[in-house]
Coordinates of C-alpha atoms in Angstrom, one line a residue:
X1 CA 1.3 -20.0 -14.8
X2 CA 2.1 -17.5 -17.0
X3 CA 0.6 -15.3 -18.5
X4 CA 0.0 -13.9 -16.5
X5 CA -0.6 -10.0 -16.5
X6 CA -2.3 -7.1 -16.3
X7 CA -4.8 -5.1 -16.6
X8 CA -6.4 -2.5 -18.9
X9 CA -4.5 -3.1 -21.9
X10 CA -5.9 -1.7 -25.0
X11 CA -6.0 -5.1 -27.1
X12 CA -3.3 -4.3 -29.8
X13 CA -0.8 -4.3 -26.4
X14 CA -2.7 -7.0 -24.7
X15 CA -2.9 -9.5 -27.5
X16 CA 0.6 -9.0 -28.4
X17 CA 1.6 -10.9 -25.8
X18 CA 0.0 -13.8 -27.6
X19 CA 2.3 -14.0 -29.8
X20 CA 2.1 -14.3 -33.5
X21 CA 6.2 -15.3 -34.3
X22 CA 7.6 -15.2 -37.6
X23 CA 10.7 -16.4 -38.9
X24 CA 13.2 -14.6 -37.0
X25 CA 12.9 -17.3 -34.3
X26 CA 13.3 -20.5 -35.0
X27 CA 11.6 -23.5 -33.6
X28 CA 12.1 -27.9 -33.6
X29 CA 9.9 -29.7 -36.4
X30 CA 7.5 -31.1 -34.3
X31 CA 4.7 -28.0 -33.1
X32 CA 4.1 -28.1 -29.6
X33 CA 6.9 -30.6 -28.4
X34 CA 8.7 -28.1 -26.1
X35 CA 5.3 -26.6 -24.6
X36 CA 5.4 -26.4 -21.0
X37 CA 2.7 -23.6 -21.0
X38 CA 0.1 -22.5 -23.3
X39 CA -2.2 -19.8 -22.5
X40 CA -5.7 -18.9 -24.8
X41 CA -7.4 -16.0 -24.7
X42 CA -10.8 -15.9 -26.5
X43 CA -12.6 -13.1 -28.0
X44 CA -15.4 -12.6 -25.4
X45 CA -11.4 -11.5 -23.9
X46 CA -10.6 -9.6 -26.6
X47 CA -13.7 -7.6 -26.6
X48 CA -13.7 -6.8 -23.1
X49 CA -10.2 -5.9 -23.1
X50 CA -11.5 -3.6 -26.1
X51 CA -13.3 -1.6 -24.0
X52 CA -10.3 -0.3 -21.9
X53 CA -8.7 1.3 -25.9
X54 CA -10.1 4.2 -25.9
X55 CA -7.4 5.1 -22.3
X56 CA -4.5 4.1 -24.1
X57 CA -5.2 5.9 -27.5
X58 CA -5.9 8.9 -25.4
X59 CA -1.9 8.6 -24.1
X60 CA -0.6 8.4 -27.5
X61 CA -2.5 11.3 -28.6
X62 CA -0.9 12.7 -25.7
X63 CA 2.1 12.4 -25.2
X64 CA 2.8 12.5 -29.4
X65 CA 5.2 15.2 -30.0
X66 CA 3.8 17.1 -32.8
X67 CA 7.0 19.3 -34.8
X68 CA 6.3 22.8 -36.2
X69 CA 4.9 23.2 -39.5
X70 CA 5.8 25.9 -41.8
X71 CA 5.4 26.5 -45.5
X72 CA 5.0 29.3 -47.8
X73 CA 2.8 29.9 -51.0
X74 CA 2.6 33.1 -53.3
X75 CA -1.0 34.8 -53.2
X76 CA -2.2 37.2 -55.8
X77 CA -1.2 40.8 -54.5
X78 CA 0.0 39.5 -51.4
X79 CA 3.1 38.3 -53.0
X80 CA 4.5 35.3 -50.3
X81 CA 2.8 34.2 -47.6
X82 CA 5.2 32.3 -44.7
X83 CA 3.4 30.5 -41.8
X84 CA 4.8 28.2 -39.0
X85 CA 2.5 26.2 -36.6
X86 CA 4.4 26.1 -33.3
X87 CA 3.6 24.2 -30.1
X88 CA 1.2 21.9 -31.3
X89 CA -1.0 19.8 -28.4
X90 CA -3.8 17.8 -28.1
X91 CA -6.5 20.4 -25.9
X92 CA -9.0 17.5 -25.2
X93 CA -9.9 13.9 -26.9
X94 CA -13.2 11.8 -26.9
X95 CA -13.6 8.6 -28.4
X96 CA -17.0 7.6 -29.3
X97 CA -16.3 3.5 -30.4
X98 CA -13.9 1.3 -30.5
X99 CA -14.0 -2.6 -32.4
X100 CA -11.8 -5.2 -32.6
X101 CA -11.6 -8.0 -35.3
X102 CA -9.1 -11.2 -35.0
X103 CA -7.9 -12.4 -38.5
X104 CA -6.8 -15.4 -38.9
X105 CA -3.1 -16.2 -39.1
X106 CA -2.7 -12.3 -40.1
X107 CA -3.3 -9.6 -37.3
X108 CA -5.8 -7.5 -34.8
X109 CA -7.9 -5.2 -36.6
X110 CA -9.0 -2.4 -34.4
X111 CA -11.1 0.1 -35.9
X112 CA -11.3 3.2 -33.2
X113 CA -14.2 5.5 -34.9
X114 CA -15.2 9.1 -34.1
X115 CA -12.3 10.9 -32.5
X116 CA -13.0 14.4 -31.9
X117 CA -9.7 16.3 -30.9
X118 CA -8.9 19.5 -30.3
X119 CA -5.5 21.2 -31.2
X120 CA -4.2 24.4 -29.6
X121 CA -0.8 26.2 -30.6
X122 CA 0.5 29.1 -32.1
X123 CA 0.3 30.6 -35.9
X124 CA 2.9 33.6 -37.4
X125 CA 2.8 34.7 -40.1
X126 CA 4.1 37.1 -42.5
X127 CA 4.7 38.4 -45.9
X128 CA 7.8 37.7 -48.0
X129 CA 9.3 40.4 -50.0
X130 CA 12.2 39.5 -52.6
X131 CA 14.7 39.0 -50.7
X132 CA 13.9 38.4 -47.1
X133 CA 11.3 36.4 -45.3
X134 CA 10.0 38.3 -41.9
X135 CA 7.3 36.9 -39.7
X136 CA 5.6 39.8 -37.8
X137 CA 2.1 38.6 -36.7
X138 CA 1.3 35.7 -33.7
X139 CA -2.0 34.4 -33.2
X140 CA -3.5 31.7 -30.9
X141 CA -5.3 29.1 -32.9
X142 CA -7.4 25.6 -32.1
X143 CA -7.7 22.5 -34.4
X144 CA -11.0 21.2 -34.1
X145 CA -10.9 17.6 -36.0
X146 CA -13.3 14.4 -36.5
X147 CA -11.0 11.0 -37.1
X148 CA -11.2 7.5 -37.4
X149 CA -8.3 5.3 -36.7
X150 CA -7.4 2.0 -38.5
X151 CA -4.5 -0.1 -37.1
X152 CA -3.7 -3.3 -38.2
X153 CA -1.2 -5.2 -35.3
X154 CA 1.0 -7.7 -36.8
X155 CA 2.4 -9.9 -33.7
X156 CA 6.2 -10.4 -34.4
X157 CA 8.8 -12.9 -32.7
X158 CA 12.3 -11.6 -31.6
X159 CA 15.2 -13.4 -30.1
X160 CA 12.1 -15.4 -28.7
X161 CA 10.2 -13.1 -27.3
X162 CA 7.2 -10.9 -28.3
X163 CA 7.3 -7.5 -30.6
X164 CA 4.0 -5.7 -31.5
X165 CA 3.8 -4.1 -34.7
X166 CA 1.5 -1.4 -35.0
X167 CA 2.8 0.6 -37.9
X168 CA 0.0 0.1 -40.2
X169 CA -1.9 3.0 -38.8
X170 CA -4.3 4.9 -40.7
X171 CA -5.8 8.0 -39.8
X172 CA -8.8 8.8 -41.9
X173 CA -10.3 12.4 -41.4
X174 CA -13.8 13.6 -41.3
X175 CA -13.0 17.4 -40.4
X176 CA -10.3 19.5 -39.8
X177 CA -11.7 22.8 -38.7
X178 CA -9.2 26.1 -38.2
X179 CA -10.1 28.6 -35.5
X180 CA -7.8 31.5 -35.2
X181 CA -8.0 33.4 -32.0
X182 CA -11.9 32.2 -31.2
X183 CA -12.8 33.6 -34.9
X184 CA -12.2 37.2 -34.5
X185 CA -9.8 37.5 -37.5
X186 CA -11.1 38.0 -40.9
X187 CA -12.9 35.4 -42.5
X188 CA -10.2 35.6 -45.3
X189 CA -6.9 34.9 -43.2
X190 CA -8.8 31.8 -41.8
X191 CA -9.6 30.5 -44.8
X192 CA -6.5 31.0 -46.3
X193 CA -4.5 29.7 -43.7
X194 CA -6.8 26.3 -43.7
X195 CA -6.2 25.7 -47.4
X196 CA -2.4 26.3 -46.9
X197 CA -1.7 24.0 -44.2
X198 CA -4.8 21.3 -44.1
X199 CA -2.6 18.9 -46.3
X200 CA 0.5 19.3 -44.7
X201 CA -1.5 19.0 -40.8
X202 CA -2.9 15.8 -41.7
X203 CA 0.6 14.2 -42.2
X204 CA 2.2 15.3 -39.5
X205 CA -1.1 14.3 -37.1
X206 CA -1.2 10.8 -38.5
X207 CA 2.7 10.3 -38.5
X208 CA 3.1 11.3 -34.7
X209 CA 0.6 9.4 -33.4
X210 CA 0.4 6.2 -35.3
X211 CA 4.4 6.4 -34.5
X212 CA 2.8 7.1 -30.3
X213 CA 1.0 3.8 -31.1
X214 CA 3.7 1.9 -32.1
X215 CA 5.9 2.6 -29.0
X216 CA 2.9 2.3 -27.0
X217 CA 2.1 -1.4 -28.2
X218 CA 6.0 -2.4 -27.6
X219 CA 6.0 -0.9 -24.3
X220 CA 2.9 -2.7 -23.4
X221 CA 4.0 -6.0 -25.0
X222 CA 7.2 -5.6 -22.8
X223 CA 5.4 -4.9 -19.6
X224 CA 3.2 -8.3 -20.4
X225 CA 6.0 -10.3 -20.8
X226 CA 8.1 -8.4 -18.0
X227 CA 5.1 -9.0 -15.4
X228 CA 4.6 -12.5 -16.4
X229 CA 8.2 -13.0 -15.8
X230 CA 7.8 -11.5 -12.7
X231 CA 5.2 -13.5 -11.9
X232 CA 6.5 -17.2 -12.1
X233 CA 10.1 -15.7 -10.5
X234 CA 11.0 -15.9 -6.9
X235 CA 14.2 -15.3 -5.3
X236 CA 16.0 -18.1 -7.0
X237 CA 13.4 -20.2 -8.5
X238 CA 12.0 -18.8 -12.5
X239 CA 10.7 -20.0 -15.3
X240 CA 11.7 -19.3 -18.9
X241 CA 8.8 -18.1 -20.3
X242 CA 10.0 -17.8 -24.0
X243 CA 8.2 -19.1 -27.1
X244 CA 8.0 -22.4 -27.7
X245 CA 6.4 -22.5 -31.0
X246 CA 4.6 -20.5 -33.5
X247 CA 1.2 -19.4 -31.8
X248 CA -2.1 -19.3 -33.3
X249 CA -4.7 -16.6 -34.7
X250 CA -7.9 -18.0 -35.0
X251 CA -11.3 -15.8 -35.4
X252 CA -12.4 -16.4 -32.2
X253 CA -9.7 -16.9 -30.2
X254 CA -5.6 -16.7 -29.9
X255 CA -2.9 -19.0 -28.4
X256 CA 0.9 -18.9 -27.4
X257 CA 3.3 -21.3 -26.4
X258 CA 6.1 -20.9 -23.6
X259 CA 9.0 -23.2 -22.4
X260 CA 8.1 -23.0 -19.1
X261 CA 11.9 -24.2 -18.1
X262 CA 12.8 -24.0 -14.4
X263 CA 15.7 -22.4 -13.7
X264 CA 17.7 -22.4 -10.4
X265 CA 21.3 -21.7 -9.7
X266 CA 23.1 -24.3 -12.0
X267 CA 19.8 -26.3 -12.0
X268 CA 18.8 -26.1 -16.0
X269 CA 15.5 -28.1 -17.1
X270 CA 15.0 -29.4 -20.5
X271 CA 11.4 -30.9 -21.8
X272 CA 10.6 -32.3 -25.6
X273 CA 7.8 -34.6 -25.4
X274 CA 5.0 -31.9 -24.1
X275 CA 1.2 -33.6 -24.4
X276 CA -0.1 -29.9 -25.5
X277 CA -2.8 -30.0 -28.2
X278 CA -4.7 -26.9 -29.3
X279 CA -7.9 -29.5 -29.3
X280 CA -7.7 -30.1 -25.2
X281 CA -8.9 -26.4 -24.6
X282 CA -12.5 -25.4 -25.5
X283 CA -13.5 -21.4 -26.3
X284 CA -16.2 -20.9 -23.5
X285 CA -14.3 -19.3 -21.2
X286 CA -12.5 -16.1 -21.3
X287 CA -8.7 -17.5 -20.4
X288 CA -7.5 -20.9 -20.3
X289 CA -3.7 -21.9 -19.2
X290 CA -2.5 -25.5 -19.9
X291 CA 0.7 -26.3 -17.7
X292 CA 2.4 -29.5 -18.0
X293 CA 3.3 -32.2 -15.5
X294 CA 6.9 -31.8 -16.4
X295 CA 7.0 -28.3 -15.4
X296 CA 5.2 -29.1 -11.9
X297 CA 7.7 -31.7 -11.1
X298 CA 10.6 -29.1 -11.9
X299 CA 9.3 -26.7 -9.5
X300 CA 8.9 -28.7 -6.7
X301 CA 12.8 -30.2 -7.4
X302 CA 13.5 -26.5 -7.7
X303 CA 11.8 -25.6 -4.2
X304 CA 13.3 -28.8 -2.5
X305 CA 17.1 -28.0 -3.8
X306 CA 16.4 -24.3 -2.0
X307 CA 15.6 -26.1 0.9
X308 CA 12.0 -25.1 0.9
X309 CA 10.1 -28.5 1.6
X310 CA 10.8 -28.1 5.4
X311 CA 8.4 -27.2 8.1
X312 CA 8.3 -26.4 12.1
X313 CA 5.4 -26.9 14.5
X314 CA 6.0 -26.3 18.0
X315 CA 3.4 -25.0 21.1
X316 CA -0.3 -24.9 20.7
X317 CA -0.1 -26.5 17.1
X318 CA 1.8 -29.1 18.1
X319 CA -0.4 -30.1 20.8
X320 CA -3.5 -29.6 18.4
X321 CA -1.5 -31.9 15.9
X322 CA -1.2 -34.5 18.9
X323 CA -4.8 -34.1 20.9
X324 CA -7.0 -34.7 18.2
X325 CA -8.7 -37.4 19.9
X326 CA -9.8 -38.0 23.7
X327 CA -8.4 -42.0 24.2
X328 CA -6.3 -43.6 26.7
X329 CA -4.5 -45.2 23.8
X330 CA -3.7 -41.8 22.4
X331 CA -3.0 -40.2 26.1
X332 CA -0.7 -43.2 26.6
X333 CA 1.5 -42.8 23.0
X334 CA 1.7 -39.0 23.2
X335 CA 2.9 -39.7 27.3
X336 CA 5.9 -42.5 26.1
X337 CA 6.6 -40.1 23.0
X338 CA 7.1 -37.3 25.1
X339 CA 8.0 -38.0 28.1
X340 CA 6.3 -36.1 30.0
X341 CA 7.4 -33.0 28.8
X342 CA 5.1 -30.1 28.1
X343 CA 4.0 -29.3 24.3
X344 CA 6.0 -25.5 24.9
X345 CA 9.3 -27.1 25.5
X346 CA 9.2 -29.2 22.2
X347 CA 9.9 -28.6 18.4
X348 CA 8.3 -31.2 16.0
X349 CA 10.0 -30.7 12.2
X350 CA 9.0 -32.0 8.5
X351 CA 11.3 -32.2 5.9
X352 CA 11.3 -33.8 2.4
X353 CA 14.6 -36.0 2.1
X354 CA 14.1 -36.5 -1.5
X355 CA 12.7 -34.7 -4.3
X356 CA 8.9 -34.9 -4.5
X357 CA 7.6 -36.7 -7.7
X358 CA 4.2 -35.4 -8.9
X359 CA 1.7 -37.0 -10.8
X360 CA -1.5 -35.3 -12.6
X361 CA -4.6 -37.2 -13.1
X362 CA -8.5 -37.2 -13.3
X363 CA -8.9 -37.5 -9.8
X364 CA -6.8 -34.7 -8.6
X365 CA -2.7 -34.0 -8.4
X366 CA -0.8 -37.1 -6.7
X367 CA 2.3 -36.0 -4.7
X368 CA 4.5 -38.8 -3.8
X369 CA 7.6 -37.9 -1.3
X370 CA 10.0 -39.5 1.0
X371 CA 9.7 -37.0 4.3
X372 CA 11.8 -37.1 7.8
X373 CA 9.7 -35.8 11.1
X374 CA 11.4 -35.7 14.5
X375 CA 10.6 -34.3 17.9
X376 CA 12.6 -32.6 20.2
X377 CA 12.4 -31.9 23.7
X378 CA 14.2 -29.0 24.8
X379 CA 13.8 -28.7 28.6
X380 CA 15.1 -25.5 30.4
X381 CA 19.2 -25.1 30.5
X382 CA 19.7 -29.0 29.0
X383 CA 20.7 -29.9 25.5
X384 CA 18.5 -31.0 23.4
X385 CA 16.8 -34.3 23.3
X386 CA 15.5 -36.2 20.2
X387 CA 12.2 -38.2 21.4
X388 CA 11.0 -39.4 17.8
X389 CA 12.5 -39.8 14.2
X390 CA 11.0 -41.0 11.8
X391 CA 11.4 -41.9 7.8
X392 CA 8.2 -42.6 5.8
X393 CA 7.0 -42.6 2.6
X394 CA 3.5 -40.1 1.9
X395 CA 1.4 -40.4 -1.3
X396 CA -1.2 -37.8 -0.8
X397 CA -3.9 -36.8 -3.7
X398 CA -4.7 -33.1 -3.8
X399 CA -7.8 -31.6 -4.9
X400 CA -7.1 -27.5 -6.1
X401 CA -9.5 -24.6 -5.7
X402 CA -9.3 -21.0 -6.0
X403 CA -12.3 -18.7 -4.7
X404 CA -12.3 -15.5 -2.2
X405 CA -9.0 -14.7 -3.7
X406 CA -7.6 -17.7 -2.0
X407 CA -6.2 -20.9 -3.1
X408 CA -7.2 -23.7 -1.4
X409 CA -5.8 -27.7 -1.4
X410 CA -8.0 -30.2 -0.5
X411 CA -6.4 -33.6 0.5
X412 CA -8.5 -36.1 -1.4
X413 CA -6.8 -39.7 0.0
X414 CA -3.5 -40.1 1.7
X415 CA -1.2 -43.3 2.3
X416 CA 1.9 -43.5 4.6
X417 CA 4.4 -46.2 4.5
X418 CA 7.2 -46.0 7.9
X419 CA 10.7 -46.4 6.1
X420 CA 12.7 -45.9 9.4
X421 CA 11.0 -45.4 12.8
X422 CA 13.4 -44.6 16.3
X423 CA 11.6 -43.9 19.8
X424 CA 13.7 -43.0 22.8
X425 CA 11.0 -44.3 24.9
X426 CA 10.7 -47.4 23.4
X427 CA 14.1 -48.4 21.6
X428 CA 12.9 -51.9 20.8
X429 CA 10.2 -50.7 18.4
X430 CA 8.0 -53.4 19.9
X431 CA 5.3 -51.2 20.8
X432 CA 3.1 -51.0 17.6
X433 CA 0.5 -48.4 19.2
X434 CA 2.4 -45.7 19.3
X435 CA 3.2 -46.6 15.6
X436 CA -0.3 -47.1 14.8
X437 CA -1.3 -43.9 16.8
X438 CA 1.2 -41.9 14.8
X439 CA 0.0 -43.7 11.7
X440 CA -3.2 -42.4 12.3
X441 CA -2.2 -38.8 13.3
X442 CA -0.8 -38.3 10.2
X443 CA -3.1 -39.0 8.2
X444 CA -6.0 -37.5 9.9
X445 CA -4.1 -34.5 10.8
X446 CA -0.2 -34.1 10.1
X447 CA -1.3 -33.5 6.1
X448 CA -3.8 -31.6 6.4
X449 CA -1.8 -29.3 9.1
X450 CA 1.4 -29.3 6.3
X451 CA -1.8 -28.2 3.8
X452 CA -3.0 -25.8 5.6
X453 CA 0.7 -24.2 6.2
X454 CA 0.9 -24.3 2.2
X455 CA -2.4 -22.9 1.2
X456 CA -1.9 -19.1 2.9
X457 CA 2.4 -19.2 1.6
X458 CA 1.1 -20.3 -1.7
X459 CA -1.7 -17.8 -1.8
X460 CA 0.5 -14.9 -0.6
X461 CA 3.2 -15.7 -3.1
X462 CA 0.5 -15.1 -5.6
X463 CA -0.7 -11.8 -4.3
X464 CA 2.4 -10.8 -4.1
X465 CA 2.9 -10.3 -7.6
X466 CA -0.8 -9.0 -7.9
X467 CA -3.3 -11.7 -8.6
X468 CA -5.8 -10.5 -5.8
X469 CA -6.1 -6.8 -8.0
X470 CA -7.8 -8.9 -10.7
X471 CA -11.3 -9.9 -10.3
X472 CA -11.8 -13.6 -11.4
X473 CA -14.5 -15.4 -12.0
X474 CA -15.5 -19.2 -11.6
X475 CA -12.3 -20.3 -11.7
X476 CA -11.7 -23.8 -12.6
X477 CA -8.8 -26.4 -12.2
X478 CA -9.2 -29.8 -14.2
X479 CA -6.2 -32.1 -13.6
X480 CA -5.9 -34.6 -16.4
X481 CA -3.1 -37.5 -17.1
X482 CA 0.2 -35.5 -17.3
X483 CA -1.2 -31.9 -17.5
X484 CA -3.4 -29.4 -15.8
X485 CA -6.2 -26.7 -17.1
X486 CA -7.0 -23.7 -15.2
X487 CA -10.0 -22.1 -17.3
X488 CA -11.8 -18.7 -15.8
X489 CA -13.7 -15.5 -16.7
X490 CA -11.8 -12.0 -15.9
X491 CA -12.1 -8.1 -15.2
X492 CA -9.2 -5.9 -14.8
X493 CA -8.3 -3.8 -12.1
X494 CA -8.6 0.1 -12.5
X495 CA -6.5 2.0 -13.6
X496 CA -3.0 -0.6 -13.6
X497 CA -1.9 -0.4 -16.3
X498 CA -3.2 3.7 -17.2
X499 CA -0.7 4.3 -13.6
X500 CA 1.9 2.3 -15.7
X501 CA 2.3 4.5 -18.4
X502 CA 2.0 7.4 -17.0
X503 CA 5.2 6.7 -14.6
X504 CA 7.1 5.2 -18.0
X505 CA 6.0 8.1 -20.7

């Protein structure tokens, strides 16, 4: 998965991580033939992640860096007047609304309306005689002002990778008030002072913080793409998460399109023949990711060259695993397989001795594998002593869930087929009960035990990189032939992403 991340993005950061690319990257003939992942966001997304602007234009106000203003202008028996405008900050900000608006195949219009700011610095001033200029008066002043702000977010492919583009910022003022020193200088020197510098103010306001804007929706494209990366990468194992093709605007909803590559040591992945359609996801739902069966199958190659796929049981759950049923025919297998020998002085272990091959259909995700299980008995101050190994063949069909912040696998029908099967107790094979018991154990326990050991590993992998901040909703995973849709509604966490900039501005 991949898109995965974060959290109260104003939407012209947000979005840009779906992509719109342009030329500068360069993609096969065919539109979606090397999508591994493709991840939709639809406007009932966009609106809420709308709400969260008005933070984010309140940092680029901010943490603009407004330079000094001066200018001069000859006034009727005053000869020149000089001014400078020094130390210019933003006192306090309020934004009343904020809208968003997808265009098709163009850009994010966000409209932020009635922004009242308040500017604080220093005026001097001073009059110019022929031949020298010579500021000798300081006041305090404040900037009370009434704006409305236009940005227009073109989505931009580089190298392929994301770029937001929020240079076509307009700033569109309703007032721009003067104060000097809480009104206590005469009503002339105010006046004059507004006329002088109103023009010149309203330029420099809108070119520092539309420019603000513009870092601020690169930086927050970056930390999308950086925590998504982040996300699908551990240890060894990552995916290449670059653009596959040219994503879509559409009014109500916008899509992009990764490789979704696994990469692991000298393990490189290739994939051309991608099922992905824009038509297989629907706009009901706030977030939808479609992830091929390719890129499932090159995971768990991935995870079985790092050795992953193995797994140790020993005391109480291996005597759970091998008392799950009160018989004389089970007391009498679990006797001959161990000898006698008590549960805490064995060591049962699970491995996969091939790369597992996955399968995605209607009726769940089909994991076929070839896996070796042996048992050990390891009495006190001996060497040990092999009691069981086995070779079989396990095609299990597994159902997935997510709810409590928890994934959960659900074994929908299993099937074992012994490959190789060696008993010290019973070296002719002859016996077929303990064959049959352990044929039964399996099935009615061994997989679900090896689930149950995957669910929590998966689920803290997960959390790990932060899914448990985010609150999701209904969360649904459809398996169909050769892919697999996980559709769900969202909220963000508080204050992520605001901590984020404050630690990076």
């Amino acid at each position: 998965m991949l898109w995965g991340g974060p959290a109260r993005l104003g939407p012209w950061a947000v979005l840009a991580a779906l992509v719109r690319a342009l030329a500068a990257c360069e993609f096969g003939p065919f539109p979606y033939s090397a999508t591994g992942i493709a991840c939709r966001m639809t406007k009932p997304a966009a609106l809420l992640m709308n709400q969260e602007t008005a933070q984010v234009i309140q940092v680029a106000f901010r943490n603009a860096k407004f330079p000094n203003v001066t200018g001069e202008r000859a006034v009727r028996f005053l000869g020149k007047v000089a001014y400078g405008l020094t130390n210019i900050q933003v006192d306090s900000l309020s934004i009343e609304q904020s809208e968003v608006e997808l265009k098709e195949n163009d850009a994010i219009d966000i409209a932020i309306k009635n922004v009242t700011a308040v500017f604080k610095g220093t005026l001097n001033y001073g009059y110019a005689g022929a031949w020298f200029l010579q500021l000798f008066h300081s006041l305090s002043f404040e900037i009370e002002s009434s704006i409305d702000l236009q940005l227009n977010v073109k989505l931009m492919c580089q190298e392929d990778q994301v770029a937001a583009d929020a240079s076509d910022c307009y700033l569109t003022f309703h007032k721009l008030a003067l104060r000097l020193q809480g009104d206590k200088e005469p009503g002339w020197l105010k006046q004059l002072f507004t006329d002088f510098i109103a023009f010149t103010l309203k330029l420099v306001l809108k070119s520092e913080v539309c420019k603000e804007i513009n870092i601020l929706a690169q930086v927050l494209a970056n930390f999308i793409q950086d925590t998504a990366a982040n996300f699908v990468h551990d240890e060894d194992i990552r995916l290449d998460i670059s653009l596959a093709s040219v994503p879509l605007i559409k009014a109500n909803y916008l899509e992009s399109h990764h490789k979704g590559l696994v990469r692991y040591k000298n393990y490189s992945d290739a994939f051309s023949d991608s099922l992905f359609s824009p038509s297989l996801l629907s706009e009901s739902r706030m977030l939808y990711f479609w992830l091929s069966e390719h890129l499932l199958n090159s995971l768990a190659s991935a995870a079985f060259l790092d050795e992953r796929l193995t797994l140790t049981i020993a005391g109480e759950k291996l005597q759970a695993l091998f008392e799950t049923e009160d018989t004389e025919a089970q007391r009498r297998a679990v006797r001959t397989i161990f000898q006698g020998t008590s549960y805490q002085d064995s060591v049962a272990k699970v491995w996969s001795l091939a790369q597992p091959q996955i399968s995605l259909q209607p009726e769940g995700t089909v994991v076929k594998t070839l896996v070796a299980a042996e048992i050990d008995i390891l009495p006190p101050g001996k060497e040990p002593l092999r009691a069981l190994y086995m070779e079989k063949e396990i095609t299990v069909t597994v159902q997935a869930t997510y709810a409590g912040k928890k994934l959960h696998l659900h074994p929908a029908g299993s099937r074992i087929e012994f490959k190789a099967f060696n008993c010290t107790a019973d070296p002719s094979g002859n016996d077929e009960s303990i064959r049959n018991f352990l044929q039964k154990m399996i099935l009615g326990t061994g997989i679900p035990e090896v689930i149950s050991r995957i669910e929590p590993a998966l689920t803290s992998l997960m959390n790990s990189k932060g899914l448990h901040l985010f609150e999701i909703r209904s969360p649904e995973i459809i398996t169909r032939k050769g892919y697999l849709i996980v559709q769900l509604d969202f909220s963000f966490p508080d204050h992520l992403l605001l901590d984020f900039l404050e630690k990076t501005l």
